[in-house]
PDB file of C-alpha atoms in Angstrom:
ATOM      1  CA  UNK A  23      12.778  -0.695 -73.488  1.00 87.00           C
ATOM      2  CA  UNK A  24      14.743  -3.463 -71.785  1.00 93.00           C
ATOM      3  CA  UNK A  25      17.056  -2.855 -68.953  1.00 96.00           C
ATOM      4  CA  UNK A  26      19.042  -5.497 -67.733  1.00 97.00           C
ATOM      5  CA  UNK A  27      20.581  -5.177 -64.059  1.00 97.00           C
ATOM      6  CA  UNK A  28      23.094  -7.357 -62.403  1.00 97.00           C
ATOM      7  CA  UNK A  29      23.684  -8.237 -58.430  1.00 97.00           C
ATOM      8  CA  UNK A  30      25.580 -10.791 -56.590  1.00 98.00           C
ATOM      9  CA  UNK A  31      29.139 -10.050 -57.517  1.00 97.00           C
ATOM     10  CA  UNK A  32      31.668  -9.647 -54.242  1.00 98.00           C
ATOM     11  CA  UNK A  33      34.888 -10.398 -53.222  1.00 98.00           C
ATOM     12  CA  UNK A  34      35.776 -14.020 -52.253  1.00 98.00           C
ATOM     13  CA  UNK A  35      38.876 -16.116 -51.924  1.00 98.00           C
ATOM     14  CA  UNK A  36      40.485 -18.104 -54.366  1.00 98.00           C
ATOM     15  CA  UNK A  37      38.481 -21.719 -54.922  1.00 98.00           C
ATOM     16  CA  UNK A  38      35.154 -19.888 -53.971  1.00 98.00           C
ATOM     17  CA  UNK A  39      32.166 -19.518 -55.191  1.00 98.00           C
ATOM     18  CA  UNK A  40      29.628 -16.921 -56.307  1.00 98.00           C
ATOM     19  CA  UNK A  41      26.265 -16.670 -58.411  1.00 98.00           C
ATOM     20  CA  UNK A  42      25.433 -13.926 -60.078  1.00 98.00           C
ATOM     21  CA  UNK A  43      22.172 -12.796 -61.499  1.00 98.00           C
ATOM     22  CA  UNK A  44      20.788 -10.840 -64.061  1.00 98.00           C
ATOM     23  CA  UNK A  45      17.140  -9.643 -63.644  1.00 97.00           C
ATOM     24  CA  UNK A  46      15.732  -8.332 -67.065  1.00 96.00           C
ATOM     25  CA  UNK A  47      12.582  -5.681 -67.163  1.00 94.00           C
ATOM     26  CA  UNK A  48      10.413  -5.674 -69.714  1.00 87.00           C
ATOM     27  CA  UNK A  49       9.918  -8.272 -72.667  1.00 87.00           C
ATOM     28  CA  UNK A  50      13.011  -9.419 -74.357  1.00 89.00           C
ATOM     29  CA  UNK A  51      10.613 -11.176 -76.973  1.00 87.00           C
ATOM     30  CA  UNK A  52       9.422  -7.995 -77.968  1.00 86.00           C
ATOM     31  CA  UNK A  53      12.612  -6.358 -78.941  1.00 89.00           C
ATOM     32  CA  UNK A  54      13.678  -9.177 -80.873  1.00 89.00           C
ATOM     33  CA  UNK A  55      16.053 -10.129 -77.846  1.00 92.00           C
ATOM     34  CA  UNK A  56      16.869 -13.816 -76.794  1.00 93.00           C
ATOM     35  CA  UNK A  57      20.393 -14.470 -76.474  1.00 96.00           C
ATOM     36  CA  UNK A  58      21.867 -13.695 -73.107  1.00 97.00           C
ATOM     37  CA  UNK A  59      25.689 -13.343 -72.156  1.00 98.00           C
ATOM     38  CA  UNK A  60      27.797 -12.346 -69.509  1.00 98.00           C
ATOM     39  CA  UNK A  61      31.203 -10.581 -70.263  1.00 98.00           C
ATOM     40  CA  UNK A  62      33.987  -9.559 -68.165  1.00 98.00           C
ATOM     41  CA  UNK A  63      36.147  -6.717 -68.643  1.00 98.00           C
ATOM     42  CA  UNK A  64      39.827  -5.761 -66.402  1.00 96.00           C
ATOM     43  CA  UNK A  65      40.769  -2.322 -66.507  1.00 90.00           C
ATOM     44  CA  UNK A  66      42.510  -1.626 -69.810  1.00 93.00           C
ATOM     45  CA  UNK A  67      41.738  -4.845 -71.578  1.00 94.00           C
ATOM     46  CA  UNK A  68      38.736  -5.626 -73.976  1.00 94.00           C
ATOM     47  CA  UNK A  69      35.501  -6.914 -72.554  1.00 96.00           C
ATOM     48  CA  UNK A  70      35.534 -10.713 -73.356  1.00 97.00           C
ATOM     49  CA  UNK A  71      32.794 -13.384 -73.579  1.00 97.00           C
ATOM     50  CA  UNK A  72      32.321 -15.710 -70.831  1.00 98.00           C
ATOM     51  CA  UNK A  73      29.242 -17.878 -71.500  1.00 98.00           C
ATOM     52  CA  UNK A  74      26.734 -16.948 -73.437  1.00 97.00           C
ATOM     53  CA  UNK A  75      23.051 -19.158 -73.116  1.00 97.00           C
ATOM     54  CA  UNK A  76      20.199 -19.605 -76.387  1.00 95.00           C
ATOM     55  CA  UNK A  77      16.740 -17.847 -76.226  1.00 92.00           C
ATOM     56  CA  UNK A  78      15.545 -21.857 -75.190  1.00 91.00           C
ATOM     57  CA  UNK A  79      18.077 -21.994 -72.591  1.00 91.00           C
ATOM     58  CA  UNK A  80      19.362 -25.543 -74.842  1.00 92.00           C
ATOM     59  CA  UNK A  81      22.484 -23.756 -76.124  1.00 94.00           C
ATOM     60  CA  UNK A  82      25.512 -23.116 -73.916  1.00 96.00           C
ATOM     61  CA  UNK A  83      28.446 -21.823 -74.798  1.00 96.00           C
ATOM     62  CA  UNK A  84      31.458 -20.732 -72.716  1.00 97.00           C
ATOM     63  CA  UNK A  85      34.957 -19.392 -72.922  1.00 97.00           C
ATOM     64  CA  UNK A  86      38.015 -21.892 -72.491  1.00 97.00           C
ATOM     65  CA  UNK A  87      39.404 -20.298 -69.637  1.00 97.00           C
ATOM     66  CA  UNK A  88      35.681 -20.972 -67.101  1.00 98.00           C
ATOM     67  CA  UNK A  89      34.980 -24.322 -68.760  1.00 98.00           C
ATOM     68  CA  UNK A  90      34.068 -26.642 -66.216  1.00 98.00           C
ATOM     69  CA  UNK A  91      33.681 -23.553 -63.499  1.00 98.00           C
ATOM     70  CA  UNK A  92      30.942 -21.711 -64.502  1.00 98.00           C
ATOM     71  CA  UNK A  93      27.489 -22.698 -65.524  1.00 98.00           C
ATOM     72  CA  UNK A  94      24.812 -20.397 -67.478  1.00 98.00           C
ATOM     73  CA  UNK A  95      21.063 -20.639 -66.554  1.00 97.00           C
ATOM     74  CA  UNK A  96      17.839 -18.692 -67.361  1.00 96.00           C
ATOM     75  CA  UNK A  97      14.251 -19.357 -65.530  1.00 95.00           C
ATOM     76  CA  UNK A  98      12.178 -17.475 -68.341  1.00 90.00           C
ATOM     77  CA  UNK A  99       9.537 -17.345 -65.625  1.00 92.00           C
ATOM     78  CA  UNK A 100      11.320 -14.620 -63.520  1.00 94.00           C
ATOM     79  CA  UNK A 101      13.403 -13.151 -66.954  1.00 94.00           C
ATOM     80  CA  UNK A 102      16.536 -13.883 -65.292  1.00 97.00           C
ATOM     81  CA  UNK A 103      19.992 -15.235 -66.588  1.00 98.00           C
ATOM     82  CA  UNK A 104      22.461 -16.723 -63.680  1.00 98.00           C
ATOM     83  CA  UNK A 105      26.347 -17.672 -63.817  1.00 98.00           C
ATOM     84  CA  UNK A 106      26.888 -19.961 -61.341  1.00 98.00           C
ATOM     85  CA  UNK A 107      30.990 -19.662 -60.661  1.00 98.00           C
ATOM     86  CA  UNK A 108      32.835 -22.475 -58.223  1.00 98.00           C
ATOM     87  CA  UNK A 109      36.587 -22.823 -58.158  1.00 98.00           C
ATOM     88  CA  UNK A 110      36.947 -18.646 -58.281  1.00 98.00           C
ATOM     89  CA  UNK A 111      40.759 -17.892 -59.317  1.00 98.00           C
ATOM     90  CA  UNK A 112      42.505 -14.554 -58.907  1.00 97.00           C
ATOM     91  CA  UNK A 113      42.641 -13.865 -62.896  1.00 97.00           C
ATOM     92  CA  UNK A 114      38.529 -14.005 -62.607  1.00 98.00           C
ATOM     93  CA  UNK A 115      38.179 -10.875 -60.740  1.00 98.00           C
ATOM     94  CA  UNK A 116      36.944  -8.423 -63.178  1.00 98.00           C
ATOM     95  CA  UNK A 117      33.445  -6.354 -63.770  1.00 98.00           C
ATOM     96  CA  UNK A 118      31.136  -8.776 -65.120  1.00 98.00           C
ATOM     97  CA  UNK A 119      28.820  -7.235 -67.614  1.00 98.00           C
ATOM     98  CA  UNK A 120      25.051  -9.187 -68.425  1.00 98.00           C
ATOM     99  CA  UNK A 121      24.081  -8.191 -72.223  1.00 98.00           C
ATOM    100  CA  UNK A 122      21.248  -8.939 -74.460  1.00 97.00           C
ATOM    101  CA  UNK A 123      21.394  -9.853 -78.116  1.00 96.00           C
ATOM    102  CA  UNK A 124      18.963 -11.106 -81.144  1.00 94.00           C
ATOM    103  CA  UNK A 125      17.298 -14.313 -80.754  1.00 91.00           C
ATOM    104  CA  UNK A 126      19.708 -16.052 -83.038  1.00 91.00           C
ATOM    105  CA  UNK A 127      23.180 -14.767 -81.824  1.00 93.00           C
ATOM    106  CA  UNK A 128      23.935 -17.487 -79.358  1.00 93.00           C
ATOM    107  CA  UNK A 129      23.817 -20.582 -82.244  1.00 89.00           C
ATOM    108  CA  UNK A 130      25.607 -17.985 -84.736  1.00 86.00           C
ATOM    109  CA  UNK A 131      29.290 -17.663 -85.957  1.00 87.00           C
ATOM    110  CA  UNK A 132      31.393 -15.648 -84.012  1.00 90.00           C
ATOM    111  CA  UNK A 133      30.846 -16.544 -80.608  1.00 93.00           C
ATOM    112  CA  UNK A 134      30.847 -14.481 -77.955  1.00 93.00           C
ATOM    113  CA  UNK A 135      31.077 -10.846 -80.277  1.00 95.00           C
ATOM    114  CA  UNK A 136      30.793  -7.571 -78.333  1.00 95.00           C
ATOM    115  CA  UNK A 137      29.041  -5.695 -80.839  1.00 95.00           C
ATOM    116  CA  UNK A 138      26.276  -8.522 -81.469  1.00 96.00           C
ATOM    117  CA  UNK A 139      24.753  -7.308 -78.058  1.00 96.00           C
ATOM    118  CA  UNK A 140      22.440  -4.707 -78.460  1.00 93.00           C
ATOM    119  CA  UNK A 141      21.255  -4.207 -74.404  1.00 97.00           C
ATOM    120  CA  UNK A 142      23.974  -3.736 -71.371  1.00 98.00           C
ATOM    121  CA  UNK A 143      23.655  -3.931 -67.736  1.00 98.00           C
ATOM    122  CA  UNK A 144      25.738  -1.723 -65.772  1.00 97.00           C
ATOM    123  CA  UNK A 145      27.928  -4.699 -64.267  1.00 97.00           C
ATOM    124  CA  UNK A 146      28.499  -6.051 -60.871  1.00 98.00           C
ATOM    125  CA  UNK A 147      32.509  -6.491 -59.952  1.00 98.00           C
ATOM    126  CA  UNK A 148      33.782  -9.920 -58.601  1.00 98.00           C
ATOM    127  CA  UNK A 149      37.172 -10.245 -56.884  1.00 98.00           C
ATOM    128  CA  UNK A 150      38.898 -13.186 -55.954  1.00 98.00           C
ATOM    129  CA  UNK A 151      42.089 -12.814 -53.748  1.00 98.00           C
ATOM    130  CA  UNK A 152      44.688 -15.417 -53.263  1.00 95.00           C
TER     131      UNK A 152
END
């Protein structure tokens, strides 16, 4: 069984930076698993897509709102997916959430769907003040 566990969130000012990381135990390939996200989720809203990177690491996706802010990576050699986030702003500070899906998620149609991801870490929080 895949676990997925997250670390480097913290609290930072506003125009910061952070990277978090998302280590991954066991084989992804052999669940099926390939397509790695991060989500975010405030208290009483919906957790929401944030960038989402292809079992090859050659498709990136992200949401509107981190576009040019955050950047996705995977080194397959240590199983672990990154979110590199510069230019933190207050409205960022949330739990952030690492999840696993199918191989085939990332290129599909929706982007970004909750219930595409079959394997959940147990989130770090990030907080940005002003």
């Amino acid at each position: 069984q895949v676990q997925l566990v997250e670390s480097g969130g913290g609290s930072v000012q506003a125009g910061g930076s952070l990277r978090l990381s998302c280590a991954a135990s066991g084989s992804l390939e052999a669940y099926n698993l390939g397509c790695m996200a991060w989500f975010r989720q405030i208290p009483g809203n919906e957790r929401e897509a944030v960038a989402t990177i292809s079992t090859t690491g050659t498709t990136l996706g992200y949401a509107d709102s981190v576009k040019g802010r955050f950047t996705i990576s995977r080194d397959k050699a240590k199983n672990t997916v990154y979110l590199q986030m510069n230019s933190l702003k207050p409205e960022d500070t949330a739990m952030y959430y690492c999840a696993a899906a199918g191989r085939y998620v990332c290129t599909g149609s929706p982007w970004g769907r909750e219930g595409d991801y079959n394997v959940w870490g147990q989130g770090t929080q990030v907080t940005v003040s002003s």
